[in-house]
């Protein structure tokens, strides 16, 4: 074939290819940068930083024992209000705050307020560790109170109910408490039965309509030297129970204070146990002063953070659809009492893996809480 014929054939092919692309634009291969731009348009990021300090909550004084639940696109937060302990001031009841971004919070209601001293209500003091629980379009609210003043710290469980999360909340039992105990948590099983768990850690079936206990109270976990110093029977107690069911396995979170404030968990295949404790805590803090006080061993670098205290967790549905753990933290060493130390909050994504709980710092598995600014990918 002559050179002229070759040029004619090549020119005809190029014209045909150009016309084909113009008539079918989708056949054009997009530049890589344009493709990446379209992909990024379908992605977003949630940025957060531990520890979190919210000036809008209790005039800048953050909750202890935070509990977060998500309703629609709104997060609701409650917890033990400042000054947290009755010896240093009067806690006037409880509060619920709301947020769409987990950063800016607004007060929506005060579910429980301190009654008059001569009132018929049995709950008078403390108002510790409230939690929210939603079931059959009813909003249940537990809080741990005392009939006695400062010095008589016998805690008892109060239970309230409302038709909407903003209230108003009415008591299930006015003349007496549900049970003597602290840190009440409600869990509903797949068979429709509802259980309450309290510090200790013990549980029992409960009728939410009446507040009546059904059957016997059963023991879940208790301090023991078998698991190591963090659960030492001579140095700590177990508190802050929180139960979840994932893929047929029950997970029971709890906090101990032998070495600072640490969160561990136990697993079971039946809500009443037997429960098997995980050998190590997964979220928390260890500090030398606490270890010296309880005679336990301080392990430098065990956690990702240098917080003084991290504990009493709940779990909520996070912005990326995963489960997230939330706990209160103290970032500074104690200098003379709780009033001199500002309580803060930390949360991080977690996963449940066939009997194991994993905490994440981005894609890295850690013992949290994490520290500093984090960015989590949100897929739209």
mmCIF file of C-alpha atoms in Angstrom:
data_model
loop_
_atom_site.group_PDB
_atom_site.id
_atom_site.type_symbol
_atom_site.label_atom_id
_atom_site.label_comp_id
_atom_site.label_asym_id
_atom_site.label_seq_id
_atom_site.Cartn_x
_atom_site.Cartn_y
_atom_site.Cartn_z
ATOM 1 C CA UNK A 1 0.000 0.000 0.000
ATOM 2 C CA UNK A 2 1.356 3.465 -0.923
ATOM 3 C CA UNK A 3 1.988 6.140 1.665
ATOM 4 C CA UNK A 4 -0.894 8.229 0.295
ATOM 5 C CA UNK A 5 -3.359 5.351 0.748
ATOM 6 C CA UNK A 6 -2.133 4.760 4.306
ATOM 7 C CA UNK A 7 -2.720 8.434 5.157
ATOM 8 C CA UNK A 8 -6.231 8.323 3.642
ATOM 9 C CA UNK A 9 -7.178 5.225 5.701
ATOM 10 C CA UNK A 10 -5.785 6.748 8.916
ATOM 11 C CA UNK A 11 -7.621 10.044 8.322
ATOM 12 C CA UNK A 12 -10.915 8.182 7.697
ATOM 13 C CA UNK A 13 -10.481 6.197 10.963
ATOM 14 C CA UNK A 14 -9.779 9.311 13.046
ATOM 15 C CA UNK A 15 -12.795 11.181 11.637
ATOM 16 C CA UNK A 16 -15.025 8.154 12.281
ATOM 17 C CA UNK A 17 -13.748 7.813 15.895
ATOM 18 C CA UNK A 18 -14.266 11.546 16.563
ATOM 19 C CA UNK A 19 -17.848 11.469 15.221
ATOM 20 C CA UNK A 20 -18.600 8.354 17.306
ATOM 21 C CA UNK A 21 -17.409 10.068 20.498
ATOM 22 C CA UNK A 22 -19.465 13.178 19.741
ATOM 23 C CA UNK A 23 -22.620 11.136 19.151
ATOM 24 C CA UNK A 24 -21.968 9.034 22.286
ATOM 25 C CA UNK A 25 -20.278 11.256 24.922
ATOM 26 C CA UNK A 26 -20.490 8.496 27.567
ATOM 27 C CA UNK A 27 -17.886 6.526 25.652
ATOM 28 C CA UNK A 28 -15.277 9.164 26.448
ATOM 29 C CA UNK A 29 -12.910 8.127 29.261
ATOM 30 C CA UNK A 30 -13.003 10.853 31.905
ATOM 31 C CA UNK A 31 -9.740 12.246 33.260
ATOM 32 C CA UNK A 32 -8.825 10.726 36.634
ATOM 33 C CA UNK A 33 -9.106 14.050 38.453
ATOM 34 C CA UNK A 34 -12.698 14.535 37.276
ATOM 35 C CA UNK A 35 -13.662 11.016 38.408
ATOM 36 C CA UNK A 36 -12.142 11.643 41.835
ATOM 37 C CA UNK A 37 -14.070 14.911 42.093
ATOM 38 C CA UNK A 38 -17.381 13.110 41.489
ATOM 39 C CA UNK A 39 -16.501 10.427 44.065
ATOM 40 C CA UNK A 40 -15.660 13.041 46.662
ATOM 41 C CA UNK A 41 -19.019 14.695 46.031
ATOM 42 C CA UNK A 42 -20.622 11.509 47.371
ATOM 43 C CA UNK A 43 -18.467 11.491 50.529
ATOM 44 C CA UNK A 44 -18.320 13.557 53.651
ATOM 45 C CA UNK A 45 -16.299 13.576 56.838
ATOM 46 C CA UNK A 46 -17.207 13.889 60.506
ATOM 47 C CA UNK A 47 -14.510 15.593 62.515
ATOM 48 C CA UNK A 48 -14.258 15.360 66.285
ATOM 49 C CA UNK A 49 -11.627 15.904 68.935
ATOM 50 C CA UNK A 50 -11.076 14.142 72.259
ATOM 51 C CA UNK A 51 -11.403 15.356 74.924
ATOM 52 C CA UNK A 52 -14.523 17.329 74.069
ATOM 53 C CA UNK A 53 -15.425 20.331 76.180
ATOM 54 C CA UNK A 54 -18.876 21.837 75.637
ATOM 55 C CA UNK A 55 -19.447 25.321 77.013
ATOM 56 C CA UNK A 56 -23.181 25.060 76.338
ATOM 57 C CA UNK A 57 -23.746 22.195 78.808
ATOM 58 C CA UNK A 58 -24.450 23.136 82.423
ATOM 59 C CA UNK A 59 -22.787 26.546 81.973
ATOM 60 C CA UNK A 60 -19.541 24.975 80.859
ATOM 61 C CA UNK A 61 -19.562 22.094 83.342
ATOM 62 C CA UNK A 62 -19.828 18.841 81.408
ATOM 63 C CA UNK A 63 -21.836 15.786 82.497
ATOM 64 C CA UNK A 64 -20.331 12.785 84.189
ATOM 65 C CA UNK A 65 -21.698 9.382 83.116
ATOM 66 C CA UNK A 66 -22.848 10.552 79.642
ATOM 67 C CA UNK A 67 -25.672 8.743 77.865
ATOM 68 C CA UNK A 68 -26.338 9.492 74.186
ATOM 69 C CA UNK A 69 -29.174 8.159 72.027
ATOM 70 C CA UNK A 70 -30.088 9.035 68.430
ATOM 71 C CA UNK A 71 -33.631 9.779 67.273
ATOM 72 C CA UNK A 72 -33.872 10.510 63.556
ATOM 73 C CA UNK A 73 -31.124 13.020 62.779
ATOM 74 C CA UNK A 74 -30.904 14.297 66.357
ATOM 75 C CA UNK A 75 -28.660 13.156 69.194
ATOM 76 C CA UNK A 76 -29.844 13.466 72.789
ATOM 77 C CA UNK A 77 -27.487 13.618 75.750
ATOM 78 C CA UNK A 78 -28.028 13.260 79.480
ATOM 79 C CA UNK A 79 -25.770 12.528 82.449
ATOM 80 C CA UNK A 80 -24.879 13.429 86.018
ATOM 81 C CA UNK A 81 -25.021 17.202 86.339
ATOM 82 C CA UNK A 82 -22.547 19.537 87.981
ATOM 83 C CA UNK A 83 -21.426 19.577 90.775
ATOM 84 C CA UNK A 84 -21.918 15.812 90.482
ATOM 85 C CA UNK A 85 -21.566 15.022 94.175
ATOM 86 C CA UNK A 86 -23.921 16.392 96.805
ATOM 87 C CA UNK A 87 -21.203 17.120 99.362
ATOM 88 C CA UNK A 88 -19.966 20.035 97.272
ATOM 89 C CA UNK A 89 -23.258 21.538 96.272
ATOM 90 C CA UNK A 90 -26.865 20.915 95.397
ATOM 91 C CA UNK A 91 -27.772 19.006 92.236
ATOM 92 C CA UNK A 92 -31.190 20.316 91.243
ATOM 93 C CA UNK A 93 -32.162 17.370 89.070
ATOM 94 C CA UNK A 94 -31.385 16.205 85.546
ATOM 95 C CA UNK A 95 -31.249 17.651 82.032
ATOM 96 C CA UNK A 96 -31.441 16.468 78.421
ATOM 97 C CA UNK A 97 -29.592 18.296 75.643
ATOM 98 C CA UNK A 98 -29.995 17.867 71.868
ATOM 99 C CA UNK A 99 -27.633 18.262 68.909
ATOM 100 C CA UNK A 100 -27.559 17.515 65.192
ATOM 101 C CA UNK A 101 -23.760 17.467 64.927
ATOM 102 C CA UNK A 102 -22.561 16.188 68.349
ATOM 103 C CA UNK A 103 -20.859 19.544 68.847
ATOM 104 C CA UNK A 104 -23.445 22.255 69.442
ATOM 105 C CA UNK A 105 -25.942 21.340 72.175
ATOM 106 C CA UNK A 106 -29.168 22.977 73.331
ATOM 107 C CA UNK A 107 -31.190 22.274 76.461
ATOM 108 C CA UNK A 108 -34.531 20.618 75.619
ATOM 109 C CA UNK A 109 -35.896 19.670 79.032
ATOM 110 C CA UNK A 110 -35.310 18.896 82.702
ATOM 111 C CA UNK A 111 -36.868 15.423 83.112
ATOM 112 C CA UNK A 112 -36.449 15.274 86.895
ATOM 113 C CA UNK A 113 -36.261 18.227 89.264
ATOM 114 C CA UNK A 114 -35.536 18.259 92.967
ATOM 115 C CA UNK A 115 -38.846 18.095 94.874
ATOM 116 C CA UNK A 116 -39.750 20.131 97.931
ATOM 117 C CA UNK A 117 -38.112 18.889 101.115
ATOM 118 C CA UNK A 118 -41.500 18.088 102.658
ATOM 119 C CA UNK A 119 -42.944 16.573 99.456
ATOM 120 C CA UNK A 120 -44.256 13.039 99.142
ATOM 121 C CA UNK A 121 -41.649 12.032 96.564
ATOM 122 C CA UNK A 122 -38.991 9.684 97.878
ATOM 123 C CA UNK A 123 -36.213 10.974 95.561
ATOM 124 C CA UNK A 124 -34.515 13.946 97.229
ATOM 125 C CA UNK A 125 -30.776 14.001 96.525
ATOM 126 C CA UNK A 126 -27.898 13.186 94.129
ATOM 127 C CA UNK A 127 -29.654 12.421 90.796
ATOM 128 C CA UNK A 128 -26.757 10.345 89.475
ATOM 129 C CA UNK A 129 -26.157 8.609 86.142
ATOM 130 C CA UNK A 130 -29.511 9.051 84.352
ATOM 131 C CA UNK A 131 -30.157 7.063 81.180
ATOM 132 C CA UNK A 132 -32.711 7.224 78.361
ATOM 133 C CA UNK A 133 -34.455 4.179 76.911
ATOM 134 C CA UNK A 134 -37.019 4.112 74.068
ATOM 135 C CA UNK A 135 -39.628 1.350 73.703
ATOM 136 C CA UNK A 136 -43.003 1.228 71.928
ATOM 137 C CA UNK A 137 -43.093 5.007 71.425
ATOM 138 C CA UNK A 138 -42.502 5.547 75.153
ATOM 139 C CA UNK A 139 -39.460 7.292 76.592
ATOM 140 C CA UNK A 140 -38.190 5.819 79.832
ATOM 141 C CA UNK A 141 -35.743 7.633 82.049
ATOM 142 C CA UNK A 142 -33.809 6.093 84.923
ATOM 143 C CA UNK A 143 -31.951 8.089 87.548
ATOM 144 C CA UNK A 144 -30.312 7.077 90.809
ATOM 145 C CA UNK A 145 -31.315 9.126 93.833
ATOM 146 C CA UNK A 146 -31.290 9.068 97.609
ATOM 147 C CA UNK A 147 -33.897 9.698 100.271
ATOM 148 C CA UNK A 148 -31.129 10.854 102.595
ATOM 149 C CA UNK A 149 -29.102 14.028 102.632
ATOM 150 C CA UNK A 150 -25.313 14.391 102.361
ATOM 151 C CA UNK A 151 -23.596 11.647 104.326
ATOM 152 C CA UNK A 152 -26.407 9.148 103.763
ATOM 153 C CA UNK A 153 -25.526 8.037 100.266
ATOM 154 C CA UNK A 154 -27.817 5.041 99.924
ATOM 155 C CA UNK A 155 -28.669 5.109 96.212
ATOM 156 C CA UNK A 156 -32.015 3.881 94.868
ATOM 157 C CA UNK A 157 -33.402 3.656 91.336
ATOM 158 C CA UNK A 158 -36.166 5.966 90.120
ATOM 159 C CA UNK A 159 -38.001 5.322 86.846
ATOM 160 C CA UNK A 160 -39.909 7.916 84.806
ATOM 161 C CA UNK A 161 -41.822 7.787 81.519
ATOM 162 C CA UNK A 162 -42.945 10.255 78.821
ATOM 163 C CA UNK A 163 -44.733 10.208 75.467
ATOM 164 C CA UNK A 164 -41.971 12.246 73.848
ATOM 165 C CA UNK A 165 -38.320 12.717 74.647
ATOM 166 C CA UNK A 166 -38.808 16.369 75.595
ATOM 167 C CA UNK A 167 -41.249 15.291 78.335
ATOM 168 C CA UNK A 168 -43.067 15.871 80.535
ATOM 169 C CA UNK A 169 -41.865 12.836 82.527
ATOM 170 C CA UNK A 170 -44.006 11.207 85.182
ATOM 171 C CA UNK A 171 -42.755 8.766 87.845
ATOM 172 C CA UNK A 172 -43.594 5.070 87.590
ATOM 173 C CA UNK A 173 -43.459 4.770 91.389
ATOM 174 C CA UNK A 174 -43.916 7.786 93.676
ATOM 175 C CA UNK A 175 -43.887 6.238 97.137
ATOM 176 C CA UNK A 176 -40.890 3.901 96.779
ATOM 177 C CA UNK A 177 -37.942 3.111 94.542
ATOM 178 C CA UNK A 178 -37.558 0.273 92.040
ATOM 179 C CA UNK A 179 -34.590 -1.200 93.911
ATOM 180 C CA UNK A 180 -31.676 -0.146 96.097
ATOM 181 C CA UNK A 181 -28.746 0.321 93.731
ATOM 182 C CA UNK A 182 -26.939 2.670 91.379
ATOM 183 C CA UNK A 183 -26.299 3.233 87.655
ATOM 184 C CA UNK A 184 -29.538 1.653 86.418
ATOM 185 C CA UNK A 185 -29.575 0.557 82.779
ATOM 186 C CA UNK A 186 -32.511 -0.901 80.784
ATOM 187 C CA UNK A 187 -32.165 -3.544 78.056
ATOM 188 C CA UNK A 188 -34.892 -5.222 75.985
ATOM 189 C CA UNK A 189 -34.216 -8.738 74.709
ATOM 190 C CA UNK A 190 -35.386 -10.257 71.425
ATOM 191 C CA UNK A 191 -38.191 -12.163 73.190
ATOM 192 C CA UNK A 192 -39.746 -8.894 74.343
ATOM 193 C CA UNK A 193 -38.674 -9.223 77.974
ATOM 194 C CA UNK A 194 -37.118 -6.140 79.547
ATOM 195 C CA UNK A 195 -34.274 -6.198 82.052
ATOM 196 C CA UNK A 196 -32.657 -3.692 84.361
ATOM 197 C CA UNK A 197 -29.006 -3.873 85.354
ATOM 198 C CA UNK A 198 -27.405 -2.030 88.286
ATOM 199 C CA UNK A 199 -23.916 -1.628 89.705
ATOM 200 C CA UNK A 200 -22.555 -4.701 91.315
ATOM 201 C CA UNK A 201 -23.210 -6.023 88.623
ATOM 202 C CA UNK A 202 -26.673 -7.615 88.923
ATOM 203 C CA UNK A 203 -29.733 -7.797 86.694
ATOM 204 C CA UNK A 204 -33.428 -8.624 86.846
ATOM 205 C CA UNK A 205 -36.490 -8.675 84.637
ATOM 206 C CA UNK A 206 -38.736 -5.653 85.064
ATOM 207 C CA UNK A 207 -42.264 -4.638 84.082
ATOM 208 C CA UNK A 208 -41.821 -1.110 82.762
ATOM 209 C CA UNK A 209 -45.512 -0.318 83.130
ATOM 210 C CA UNK A 210 -45.463 -0.837 86.908
ATOM 211 C CA UNK A 211 -41.777 -0.824 87.791
ATOM 212 C CA UNK A 212 -42.206 -4.229 89.409
ATOM 213 C CA UNK A 213 -39.344 -6.732 89.497
ATOM 214 C CA UNK A 214 -40.194 -10.091 87.915
ATOM 215 C CA UNK A 215 -38.471 -13.174 89.317
ATOM 216 C CA UNK A 216 -35.100 -13.246 91.029
ATOM 217 C CA UNK A 217 -32.165 -10.867 90.832
ATOM 218 C CA UNK A 218 -29.201 -12.578 89.129
ATOM 219 C CA UNK A 219 -25.501 -11.849 89.489
ATOM 220 C CA UNK A 220 -23.534 -11.035 86.339
ATOM 221 C CA UNK A 221 -19.943 -10.101 87.199
ATOM 222 C CA UNK A 222 -18.140 -9.034 90.360
ATOM 223 C CA UNK A 223 -14.630 -7.968 91.423
ATOM 224 C CA UNK A 224 -12.140 -10.807 91.313
ATOM 225 C CA UNK A 225 -8.371 -11.237 91.405
ATOM 226 C CA UNK A 226 -8.538 -13.852 88.628
ATOM 227 C CA UNK A 227 -8.620 -11.236 85.853
ATOM 228 C CA UNK A 228 -5.717 -9.126 87.088
ATOM 229 C CA UNK A 229 -5.337 -6.019 89.196
ATOM 230 C CA UNK A 230 -7.878 -3.958 87.260
ATOM 231 C CA UNK A 231 -10.663 -6.123 88.713
ATOM 232 C CA UNK A 232 -9.021 -6.707 92.103
ATOM 233 C CA UNK A 233 -11.619 -7.530 94.746
ATOM 234 C CA UNK A 234 -9.708 -5.568 97.376
ATOM 235 C CA UNK A 235 -9.282 -2.430 95.296
ATOM 236 C CA UNK A 236 -12.403 -1.741 93.263
ATOM 237 C CA UNK A 237 -16.101 -2.141 92.622
ATOM 238 C CA UNK A 238 -17.974 -2.735 89.377
ATOM 239 C CA UNK A 239 -20.358 -0.046 88.154
ATOM 240 C CA UNK A 240 -21.939 1.542 85.082
ATOM 241 C CA UNK A 241 -23.453 -1.563 83.419
ATOM 242 C CA UNK A 242 -24.497 -1.302 79.769
ATOM 243 C CA UNK A 243 -25.763 -4.284 77.726
ATOM 244 C CA UNK A 244 -25.874 -4.845 73.954
ATOM 245 C CA UNK A 245 -26.758 -7.821 71.744
ATOM 246 C CA UNK A 246 -24.797 -8.351 68.541
ATOM 247 C CA UNK A 247 -24.989 -11.491 66.351
ATOM 248 C CA UNK A 248 -26.340 -13.654 69.146
ATOM 249 C CA UNK A 249 -23.768 -12.549 71.735
ATOM 250 C CA UNK A 250 -24.598 -10.364 74.746
ATOM 251 C CA UNK A 251 -21.974 -7.782 75.689
ATOM 252 C CA UNK A 252 -21.982 -6.287 79.192
ATOM 253 C CA UNK A 253 -19.851 -3.162 79.664
ATOM 254 C CA UNK A 254 -18.787 -2.134 83.173
ATOM 255 C CA UNK A 255 -16.341 0.286 84.820
ATOM 256 C CA UNK A 256 -13.789 -0.302 87.595
ATOM 257 C CA UNK A 257 -11.652 2.147 89.553
ATOM 258 C CA UNK A 258 -8.715 0.076 90.847
ATOM 259 C CA UNK A 259 -6.143 1.854 88.636
ATOM 260 C CA UNK A 260 -7.949 5.089 87.724
ATOM 261 C CA UNK A 261 -11.188 4.429 85.866
ATOM 262 C CA UNK A 262 -11.338 1.682 83.241
ATOM 263 C CA UNK A 263 -14.026 0.040 81.097
ATOM 264 C CA UNK A 264 -14.129 -3.688 80.501
ATOM 265 C CA UNK A 265 -16.765 -6.086 79.266
ATOM 266 C CA UNK A 266 -18.136 -9.605 79.656
ATOM 267 C CA UNK A 267 -19.944 -11.830 77.140
ATOM 268 C CA UNK A 268 -22.702 -14.416 77.339
ATOM 269 C CA UNK A 269 -25.088 -16.324 75.079
ATOM 270 C CA UNK A 270 -27.949 -15.947 77.572
ATOM 271 C CA UNK A 271 -29.016 -12.680 79.170
ATOM 272 C CA UNK A 272 -28.807 -14.294 82.614
ATOM 273 C CA UNK A 273 -25.356 -15.689 81.966
ATOM 274 C CA UNK A 274 -23.034 -17.212 82.752
ATOM 275 C CA UNK A 275 -20.963 -14.160 81.839
ATOM 276 C CA UNK A 276 -17.289 -14.441 80.872
ATOM 277 C CA UNK A 277 -15.132 -11.384 81.487
ATOM 278 C CA UNK A 278 -12.662 -10.258 78.843
ATOM 279 C CA UNK A 279 -9.170 -10.431 80.301
ATOM 280 C CA UNK A 280 -8.297 -6.756 79.742
ATOM 281 C CA UNK A 281 -10.078 -3.390 79.766
ATOM 282 C CA UNK A 282 -10.579 -1.720 76.371
ATOM 283 C CA UNK A 283 -11.316 1.927 77.167
ATOM 284 C CA UNK A 284 -10.233 4.039 80.094
ATOM 285 C CA UNK A 285 -7.366 5.606 81.991
ATOM 286 C CA UNK A 286 -4.743 4.600 84.464
ATOM 287 C CA UNK A 287 -3.064 7.049 86.844
ATOM 288 C CA UNK A 288 -0.220 6.651 89.298
ATOM 289 C CA UNK A 289 -2.051 8.278 92.221
ATOM 290 C CA UNK A 290 -4.925 5.780 92.004
ATOM 291 C CA UNK A 291 -2.533 2.850 91.731
ATOM 292 C CA UNK A 292 -0.591 4.036 94.762
ATOM 293 C CA UNK A 293 -3.823 4.413 96.730
ATOM 294 C CA UNK A 294 -5.111 0.919 95.883
ATOM 295 C CA UNK A 295 -1.781 -0.909 95.791
ATOM 296 C CA UNK A 296 -2.055 -1.791 92.100
ATOM 297 C CA UNK A 297 0.609 -1.541 89.393
ATOM 298 C CA UNK A 298 0.747 1.441 87.064
ATOM 299 C CA UNK A 299 1.410 0.448 83.420
ATOM 300 C CA UNK A 300 2.747 3.416 81.461
ATOM 301 C CA UNK A 301 1.541 3.550 77.849
ATOM 302 C CA UNK A 302 -1.257 1.009 78.268
ATOM 303 C CA UNK A 303 -3.794 3.465 76.819
ATOM 304 C CA UNK A 304 -3.628 5.864 73.887
ATOM 305 C CA UNK A 305 -4.200 8.826 76.191
ATOM 306 C CA UNK A 306 -2.885 10.451 79.333
ATOM 307 C CA UNK A 307 -6.280 11.181 80.881
ATOM 308 C CA UNK A 308 -6.580 10.894 84.635
ATOM 309 C CA UNK A 309 -9.959 9.174 84.524
ATOM 310 C CA UNK A 310 -12.162 7.691 81.783
ATOM 311 C CA UNK A 311 -15.231 5.651 82.529
ATOM 312 C CA UNK A 312 -18.944 4.927 82.829
ATOM 313 C CA UNK A 313 -19.846 4.427 79.187
ATOM 314 C CA UNK A 314 -22.900 4.028 77.040
ATOM 315 C CA UNK A 315 -23.086 3.193 73.297
ATOM 316 C CA UNK A 316 -24.909 5.098 70.548
ATOM 317 C CA UNK A 317 -25.374 5.006 66.767
ATOM 318 C CA UNK A 318 -22.643 7.258 65.412
ATOM 319 C CA UNK A 319 -22.566 9.609 62.409
ATOM 320 C CA UNK A 320 -21.121 6.859 60.187
ATOM 321 C CA UNK A 321 -23.763 4.303 61.187
ATOM 322 C CA UNK A 322 -21.398 2.313 63.387
ATOM 323 C CA UNK A 323 -21.647 1.814 67.135
ATOM 324 C CA UNK A 324 -19.782 4.457 69.122
ATOM 325 C CA UNK A 325 -18.713 4.330 72.757
ATOM 326 C CA UNK A 326 -18.981 7.470 74.911
ATOM 327 C CA UNK A 327 -17.539 8.070 78.393
ATOM 328 C CA UNK A 328 -16.598 10.954 80.651
ATOM 329 C CA UNK A 329 -12.928 11.847 81.119
ATOM 330 C CA UNK A 330 -10.766 14.037 83.319
ATOM 331 C CA UNK A 331 -7.791 15.400 81.400
ATOM 332 C CA UNK A 332 -5.954 17.014 84.326
ATOM 333 C CA UNK A 333 -4.530 15.516 87.539
ATOM 334 C CA UNK A 334 -6.626 15.936 90.673
ATOM 335 C CA UNK A 335 -5.586 18.975 92.701
ATOM 336 C CA UNK A 336 -7.854 18.835 95.725
ATOM 337 C CA UNK A 337 -11.312 17.643 94.769
ATOM 338 C CA UNK A 338 -13.758 17.129 91.962
ATOM 339 C CA UNK A 339 -14.825 20.768 91.891
ATOM 340 C CA UNK A 340 -11.306 21.783 90.893
ATOM 341 C CA UNK A 341 -11.218 19.400 87.938
ATOM 342 C CA UNK A 342 -13.192 19.975 84.771
ATOM 343 C CA UNK A 343 -14.963 16.872 83.523
ATOM 344 C CA UNK A 344 -15.011 16.359 79.764
ATOM 345 C CA UNK A 345 -16.292 13.761 77.300
ATOM 346 C CA UNK A 346 -14.784 11.390 74.741
ATOM 347 C CA UNK A 347 -16.303 9.119 72.105
ATOM 348 C CA UNK A 348 -14.943 6.772 69.429
ATOM 349 C CA UNK A 349 -16.232 4.155 66.946
ATOM 350 C CA UNK A 350 -16.213 0.506 68.039
ATOM 351 C CA UNK A 351 -16.952 -2.852 66.440
ATOM 352 C CA UNK A 352 -18.223 -6.150 67.831
ATOM 353 C CA UNK A 353 -16.314 -9.122 66.421
ATOM 354 C CA UNK A 354 -17.474 -12.585 67.516
ATOM 355 C CA UNK A 355 -17.141 -11.925 71.230
ATOM 356 C CA UNK A 356 -14.524 -9.178 71.016
ATOM 357 C CA UNK A 357 -14.952 -5.386 71.141
ATOM 358 C CA UNK A 358 -12.528 -3.295 69.107
ATOM 359 C CA UNK A 359 -11.977 0.467 69.481
ATOM 360 C CA UNK A 360 -10.753 2.445 66.474
ATOM 361 C CA UNK A 361 -8.522 5.452 65.924
ATOM 362 C CA UNK A 362 -9.277 5.895 62.241
ATOM 363 C CA UNK A 363 -8.495 2.435 60.831
ATOM 364 C CA UNK A 364 -6.116 1.550 63.672
ATOM 365 C CA UNK A 365 -7.219 -0.625 66.601
ATOM 366 C CA UNK A 366 -6.422 1.008 69.956
ATOM 367 C CA UNK A 367 -7.217 1.060 73.630
ATOM 368 C CA UNK A 368 -9.124 4.344 73.817
ATOM 369 C CA UNK A 369 -10.197 6.989 74.358
ATOM 370 C CA UNK A 370 -8.316 8.480 71.442
ATOM 371 C CA UNK A 371 -6.702 11.876 71.782
ATOM 372 C CA UNK A 372 -6.804 14.856 69.438
ATOM 373 C CA UNK A 373 -8.610 15.628 66.182
ATOM 374 C CA UNK A 374 -10.074 12.725 64.174
ATOM 375 C CA UNK A 375 -11.799 12.596 60.758
ATOM 376 C CA UNK A 376 -14.265 9.798 60.009
ATOM 377 C CA UNK A 377 -15.429 9.092 56.441
ATOM 378 C CA UNK A 378 -19.199 9.350 55.968
ATOM 379 C CA UNK A 379 -20.544 7.796 52.771
ATOM 380 C CA UNK A 380 -23.704 9.479 51.451
#
